[in-house]
Coordinates of C-alpha atoms in Angstrom, one line a residue:
X30 CA -114.0 -30.9 -50.2
X31 CA -110.2 -30.9 -50.7
X32 CA -110.4 -34.3 -52.4
X33 CA -112.4 -32.8 -55.2
X34 CA -109.3 -30.8 -56.3
X35 CA -107.5 -34.0 -56.7
X36 CA -110.2 -35.2 -59.0
X37 CA -110.0 -31.9 -60.9
X38 CA -106.3 -32.3 -61.4
X39 CA -106.8 -35.9 -62.6
X40 CA -109.4 -34.9 -65.1
X41 CA -107.4 -31.9 -66.4
X42 CA -104.3 -33.9 -66.6
X43 CA -106.1 -36.6 -68.7
X44 CA -107.6 -33.9 -71.0
X45 CA -104.5 -31.8 -71.4
X46 CA -102.3 -34.8 -72.0
X47 CA -104.7 -36.2 -74.6
X48 CA -104.6 -32.8 -76.4
X49 CA -100.8 -32.4 -76.0
X50 CA -99.9 -35.9 -77.4
X51 CA -100.6 -35.1 -81.1
X52 CA -99.3 -31.6 -80.6
X53 CA -96.0 -33.0 -79.4
X54 CA -95.6 -35.0 -82.6
X55 CA -96.4 -32.0 -84.7
X56 CA -93.9 -29.7 -82.8
X57 CA -91.3 -32.5 -82.9
X58 CA -91.0 -32.8 -79.1
X59 CA -89.7 -36.3 -79.6
X60 CA -87.3 -38.6 -77.7
X61 CA -85.2 -40.7 -80.1
X62 CA -83.7 -43.9 -78.6
X63 CA -79.9 -44.1 -78.1
X64 CA -77.4 -46.5 -76.7
X65 CA -78.6 -46.1 -73.1
X66 CA -82.3 -45.7 -73.7
X67 CA -84.8 -48.3 -72.4
X68 CA -87.2 -47.6 -75.3
X69 CA -86.6 -48.6 -79.0
X70 CA -89.0 -46.3 -80.9
X71 CA -89.3 -42.6 -81.2
X72 CA -91.7 -41.4 -78.6
X73 CA -93.3 -37.9 -77.9
X74 CA -91.9 -36.2 -74.9
X75 CA -92.3 -33.2 -72.6
X76 CA -95.6 -34.4 -71.3
X77 CA -94.8 -32.6 -68.1
X78 CA -96.1 -29.5 -69.7
X79 CA -99.6 -31.0 -69.5
X80 CA -99.1 -32.2 -66.0
X81 CA -98.0 -28.8 -64.7
X82 CA -100.8 -27.0 -66.5
X83 CA -103.3 -29.3 -64.8
X84 CA -101.6 -28.8 -61.4
X85 CA -101.3 -25.1 -61.6
X86 CA -105.0 -24.6 -62.6
X87 CA -106.1 -26.9 -59.8
X88 CA -104.0 -25.0 -57.2
X89 CA -105.5 -21.7 -58.4
X90 CA -109.0 -23.2 -58.2
X91 CA -108.3 -24.3 -54.6
X92 CA -107.1 -20.8 -53.8
X93 CA -110.2 -19.1 -55.3
X94 CA -112.5 -21.5 -53.4
X95 CA -110.7 -20.7 -50.1
X96 CA -109.6 -24.3 -49.6
X97 CA -105.9 -23.3 -49.8
X98 CA -105.5 -20.6 -47.2
X99 CA -101.7 -20.2 -47.3
X100 CA -101.5 -17.8 -50.2
X101 CA -97.8 -16.9 -49.8
X102 CA -96.8 -20.6 -50.0
X103 CA -99.1 -21.2 -52.9
X104 CA -97.8 -18.2 -55.0
X105 CA -94.2 -19.2 -54.4
X106 CA -94.8 -22.8 -55.3
X107 CA -96.6 -21.7 -58.5
X108 CA -93.7 -19.5 -59.7
X109 CA -91.2 -22.2 -58.9
X110 CA -93.1 -25.0 -60.6
X111 CA -93.6 -23.0 -63.7
X112 CA -89.9 -22.0 -63.8
X113 CA -88.6 -25.5 -63.3
X114 CA -91.0 -26.9 -65.9
X115 CA -90.0 -24.2 -68.4
X116 CA -86.3 -25.1 -67.8
X117 CA -87.1 -28.8 -68.3
X118 CA -89.0 -28.2 -71.5
X119 CA -86.1 -26.1 -72.8
X120 CA -83.7 -28.9 -72.0
X121 CA -86.0 -31.5 -73.7
X122 CA -85.9 -29.4 -76.9
X123 CA -82.3 -28.2 -76.8
X124 CA -79.9 -29.6 -74.1
X125 CA -79.0 -27.0 -71.5
X126 CA -75.3 -26.9 -70.4
X127 CA -74.7 -28.8 -67.1
X128 CA -73.3 -25.8 -65.3
X129 CA -76.3 -23.6 -66.2
X130 CA -78.7 -26.3 -65.1
X131 CA -76.8 -26.6 -61.8
X132 CA -76.9 -22.9 -61.2
X133 CA -80.7 -22.7 -61.9
X134 CA -81.3 -25.7 -59.7
X135 CA -79.5 -24.1 -56.8
X136 CA -81.3 -20.8 -57.2
X137 CA -84.7 -22.4 -57.4
X138 CA -83.9 -24.6 -54.4
X139 CA -82.8 -21.6 -52.4
X140 CA -86.1 -19.9 -53.0
X141 CA -88.0 -23.1 -52.1
X142 CA -86.1 -23.6 -48.8
X143 CA -86.3 -20.0 -47.7
X144 CA -89.9 -19.8 -48.6
X145 CA -90.8 -22.7 -46.3
X146 CA -88.2 -22.4 -43.6
X147 CA -87.1 -18.8 -43.6
X148 CA -88.4 -18.1 -40.1
X149 CA -87.2 -21.4 -38.6
X150 CA -84.4 -21.2 -36.1
X151 CA -81.7 -23.4 -37.5
X152 CA -77.9 -23.5 -37.5
X153 CA -76.4 -21.5 -40.4
X154 CA -74.5 -24.6 -41.7
X155 CA -77.8 -26.4 -42.3
X156 CA -79.1 -23.9 -44.9
X157 CA -76.6 -24.8 -47.6
X158 CA -77.1 -28.5 -46.9
X159 CA -80.9 -28.1 -47.4
X160 CA -80.4 -26.1 -50.6
X161 CA -78.0 -28.6 -52.1
X162 CA -80.2 -31.5 -51.0
X163 CA -83.2 -29.9 -52.6
X164 CA -81.3 -29.4 -55.8
X165 CA -80.2 -33.0 -55.7
X166 CA -83.9 -34.0 -55.4
X167 CA -84.6 -32.2 -58.8
X168 CA -81.8 -34.2 -60.4
X169 CA -82.8 -37.4 -58.6
X170 CA -86.2 -37.5 -60.3
X171 CA -84.5 -36.8 -63.7
X172 CA -82.2 -39.8 -63.1
X173 CA -85.0 -42.1 -62.1
X174 CA -87.2 -41.3 -65.1
X175 CA -85.6 -43.9 -67.3
X176 CA -88.3 -46.5 -67.9
X177 CA -92.0 -46.3 -68.6
X178 CA -94.3 -45.3 -65.8
X179 CA -91.8 -45.4 -62.9
X180 CA -91.3 -41.7 -62.0
X181 CA -95.0 -40.9 -62.5
X182 CA -96.1 -43.9 -60.4
X183 CA -93.6 -43.0 -57.6
X184 CA -94.9 -39.4 -57.5
X185 CA -98.5 -40.7 -57.1
X186 CA -97.4 -43.1 -54.4
X187 CA -95.4 -40.6 -52.4
X188 CA -98.1 -37.9 -52.6
X189 CA -100.8 -40.4 -51.8
X190 CA -98.8 -41.8 -48.9
X191 CA -98.2 -38.4 -47.4
X192 CA -101.9 -37.6 -47.9
X193 CA -102.7 -40.7 -45.8
X194 CA -100.3 -39.7 -43.1
X195 CA -101.6 -36.1 -43.1
X196 CA -105.2 -37.3 -42.7
X197 CA -104.2 -39.5 -39.7
X198 CA -102.2 -36.7 -38.0
X199 CA -104.6 -33.9 -38.7
X200 CA -102.3 -31.8 -40.8
X201 CA -103.2 -28.4 -42.2
X202 CA -105.7 -28.2 -45.0
X203 CA -103.1 -26.7 -47.3
X204 CA -101.0 -29.8 -47.1
X205 CA -104.0 -32.1 -47.9
X206 CA -104.8 -29.9 -51.0
X207 CA -101.2 -30.0 -52.2
X208 CA -101.1 -33.8 -51.8
X209 CA -104.3 -34.6 -53.7
X210 CA -103.5 -32.2 -56.5
X211 CA -100.0 -33.6 -57.1
X212 CA -101.3 -37.2 -56.9
X213 CA -104.2 -36.4 -59.3
X214 CA -102.0 -34.5 -61.8
X215 CA -99.4 -37.3 -62.2
X216 CA -102.1 -40.1 -62.0
X217 CA -103.8 -38.6 -65.1
X218 CA -100.5 -38.6 -67.0
X219 CA -99.7 -42.1 -65.9
X220 CA -102.5 -43.4 -68.1
X221 CA -100.4 -42.3 -71.1
X222 CA -97.1 -43.2 -69.6
X223 CA -97.9 -46.7 -68.4
X224 CA -95.9 -49.4 -70.3
X225 CA -95.7 -49.3 -73.2
X226 CA -95.6 -45.5 -72.9
X227 CA -97.4 -43.4 -75.5
X228 CA -95.8 -40.2 -74.1
X229 CA -92.8 -39.4 -71.9
X230 CA -92.9 -36.7 -69.2
X231 CA -89.4 -35.5 -70.2
X232 CA -87.4 -33.1 -68.0
X233 CA -90.4 -30.8 -67.9
X234 CA -92.2 -33.5 -65.9
X235 CA -89.4 -35.1 -63.9
X236 CA -87.9 -31.8 -62.7
X237 CA -91.4 -30.6 -61.7
X238 CA -92.0 -33.9 -59.8
X239 CA -88.8 -33.3 -57.9
X240 CA -89.8 -29.8 -57.0
X241 CA -93.3 -30.8 -55.9
X242 CA -92.3 -33.8 -53.8
X243 CA -89.4 -31.7 -52.3
X244 CA -92.0 -29.1 -51.4
X245 CA -94.1 -31.7 -49.6
X246 CA -91.0 -32.7 -47.7
X247 CA -90.2 -29.1 -46.6
X248 CA -93.8 -28.6 -45.5
X249 CA -93.8 -31.8 -43.5
X250 CA -90.6 -30.7 -41.8
X251 CA -92.3 -27.4 -40.9
X252 CA -95.5 -29.0 -39.7
X253 CA -95.3 -30.4 -36.1
X254 CA -98.2 -32.8 -36.9
X255 CA -96.3 -34.5 -39.8
X256 CA -93.4 -36.9 -39.1
X257 CA -90.7 -36.1 -41.7
X258 CA -89.6 -39.8 -41.3
X259 CA -92.8 -40.7 -43.3
X260 CA -91.6 -38.7 -46.2
X261 CA -88.1 -40.2 -46.0
X262 CA -89.5 -43.7 -46.0
X263 CA -91.8 -43.1 -49.0
X264 CA -89.0 -41.5 -50.9
X265 CA -86.4 -44.2 -50.0
X266 CA -86.5 -46.3 -53.2
X267 CA -85.4 -43.3 -55.3
X268 CA -83.1 -41.9 -52.6
X269 CA -81.3 -45.2 -52.1
X270 CA -81.0 -46.1 -55.8
X271 CA -79.6 -42.7 -56.8
X272 CA -77.4 -42.4 -53.7
X273 CA -75.8 -45.9 -54.1
X274 CA -75.3 -45.5 -57.8
X275 CA -73.6 -42.1 -57.3
X276 CA -71.2 -43.4 -54.7
X277 CA -70.3 -46.4 -57.0
X278 CA -69.6 -44.1 -59.9
X279 CA -67.5 -41.8 -57.7
X280 CA -65.5 -44.9 -56.5
X281 CA -65.0 -46.0 -60.1
X282 CA -63.9 -42.4 -61.0
X283 CA -66.5 -42.2 -63.8
X284 CA -67.5 -38.9 -65.3
X285 CA -70.5 -37.9 -63.3
X286 CA -72.0 -35.6 -66.0
X287 CA -72.1 -38.4 -68.6
X288 CA -75.4 -40.2 -69.1
X289 CA -75.5 -43.9 -68.1
X290 CA -78.0 -46.7 -67.5
X291 CA -76.5 -48.2 -64.3
X292 CA -79.3 -47.6 -61.8
X293 CA -80.8 -50.6 -60.1
X294 CA -84.2 -50.1 -61.7
X295 CA -82.6 -50.1 -65.1
X296 CA -80.7 -53.2 -64.4
X297 CA -83.8 -54.9 -63.2
X298 CA -85.8 -53.8 -66.3
X299 CA -83.1 -55.3 -68.5
X300 CA -83.0 -58.5 -66.5
X301 CA -86.7 -59.0 -66.6
X302 CA -87.0 -57.5 -70.1
X303 CA -90.1 -55.6 -68.7
X304 CA -90.8 -52.1 -67.6
X305 CA -94.3 -53.1 -66.3
X306 CA -92.9 -55.7 -63.8
X307 CA -90.5 -53.1 -62.3
X308 CA -93.4 -50.7 -61.9
X309 CA -95.5 -53.4 -60.2
X310 CA -92.5 -54.2 -57.9
X311 CA -92.4 -50.6 -56.9
X312 CA -96.1 -50.6 -56.3
X313 CA -95.9 -53.7 -54.0
X314 CA -92.9 -52.3 -52.1
X315 CA -94.9 -49.1 -51.3
X316 CA -98.2 -50.7 -50.5
X317 CA -97.0 -53.7 -48.6
X318 CA -94.0 -52.2 -46.7
X319 CA -93.2 -48.5 -47.0
X320 CA -96.8 -47.1 -46.6
X321 CA -97.5 -49.3 -43.5
X322 CA -94.2 -48.1 -41.9
X323 CA -95.2 -44.4 -42.8
X324 CA -98.6 -45.0 -41.1
X325 CA -96.8 -46.4 -38.0
X326 CA -94.7 -43.2 -37.9
X327 CA -98.0 -41.2 -37.9
X328 CA -99.2 -43.1 -34.8
X329 CA -95.7 -42.8 -33.2
X330 CA -96.0 -46.5 -32.7
X331 CA -92.2 -47.2 -33.0
X332 CA -89.1 -45.1 -32.5
X333 CA -88.0 -43.3 -35.7
X334 CA -84.6 -45.1 -35.9
X335 CA -86.5 -48.5 -35.8
X336 CA -88.7 -47.4 -38.7
X337 CA -85.7 -46.3 -40.6
X338 CA -83.9 -49.6 -40.1
X339 CA -87.0 -51.6 -41.1
X340 CA -87.6 -49.4 -44.2
X341 CA -84.0 -49.0 -45.5
X342 CA -82.0 -52.1 -44.5
X343 CA -84.1 -54.6 -46.7
X344 CA -83.8 -52.2 -49.6
X345 CA -80.0 -51.9 -49.2
X346 CA -79.8 -55.7 -49.2
X347 CA -81.9 -55.8 -52.4
X348 CA -79.7 -53.1 -54.0
X349 CA -76.6 -55.0 -53.2
X350 CA -78.0 -58.0 -55.1
X351 CA -79.3 -55.9 -58.0
X352 CA -75.9 -54.2 -58.5
X353 CA -74.6 -57.6 -59.7
X354 CA -77.0 -57.5 -62.7
X355 CA -75.8 -56.2 -66.0

């Protein structure tokens, strides 16, 4: 039954995005290319508004049908996703000052962390780390949404991968519903965002993706049935690319708030002169390597440190090679 809500999210996302596309042109929600852009033509943006609308309606439908029993978690998630999507749409239309974005990110992240882990016994020093880490996740998706299809595809793969792990481990029904709806919502949008993209998700979609995938991570941490290592493995392409790029920029003493195009996926897209090939590379990495490792974590077949080494070390070697590209 819960899979039907993923189909609902998919269909609503397709419908809302199709309706929004001409509306975005009329309202001038447009992304003009600049010196660091990977696109060369003016493209409608803020497609995340259609994605979030589809996801919110699907979540409400799951609650009404009784398939999403955790009403407190659901209501908190809905408020947070609407808030972060609104912030992203505002930033797409008129850039929000960096300090204001950071403050809002930290505030929303604090709500998300305490909503999921407020009753968990943890050392006091861990709370700020979780809040800052969650805020970083919002920014992370924003950084990685630089070529056609990549961020939407990654969201579908992570949500779909966690759904697979949840089905194996017998996780709570609420988690299954969240996974299928997130995957369905972004899969519908991917039809319009696949290279060459007709529509960009904008900050409205990338910040929302970070919030939703971060929420899945927090729920996995809270659920004894779900190995958090699976979430880390599935998220590792984005975590490693942004982490290594950030450290390199710090070492070079670059201004961290300035836009750039130095991520590994951007270098690879320029080297191949293709967004689609990078997307297919990510798809193969997930399906042939990261998803099998996540499934192994569900069966507790190998120690977690072994799975981490197997998942992260090859990617670090690949990143070291890609950093040499222009």
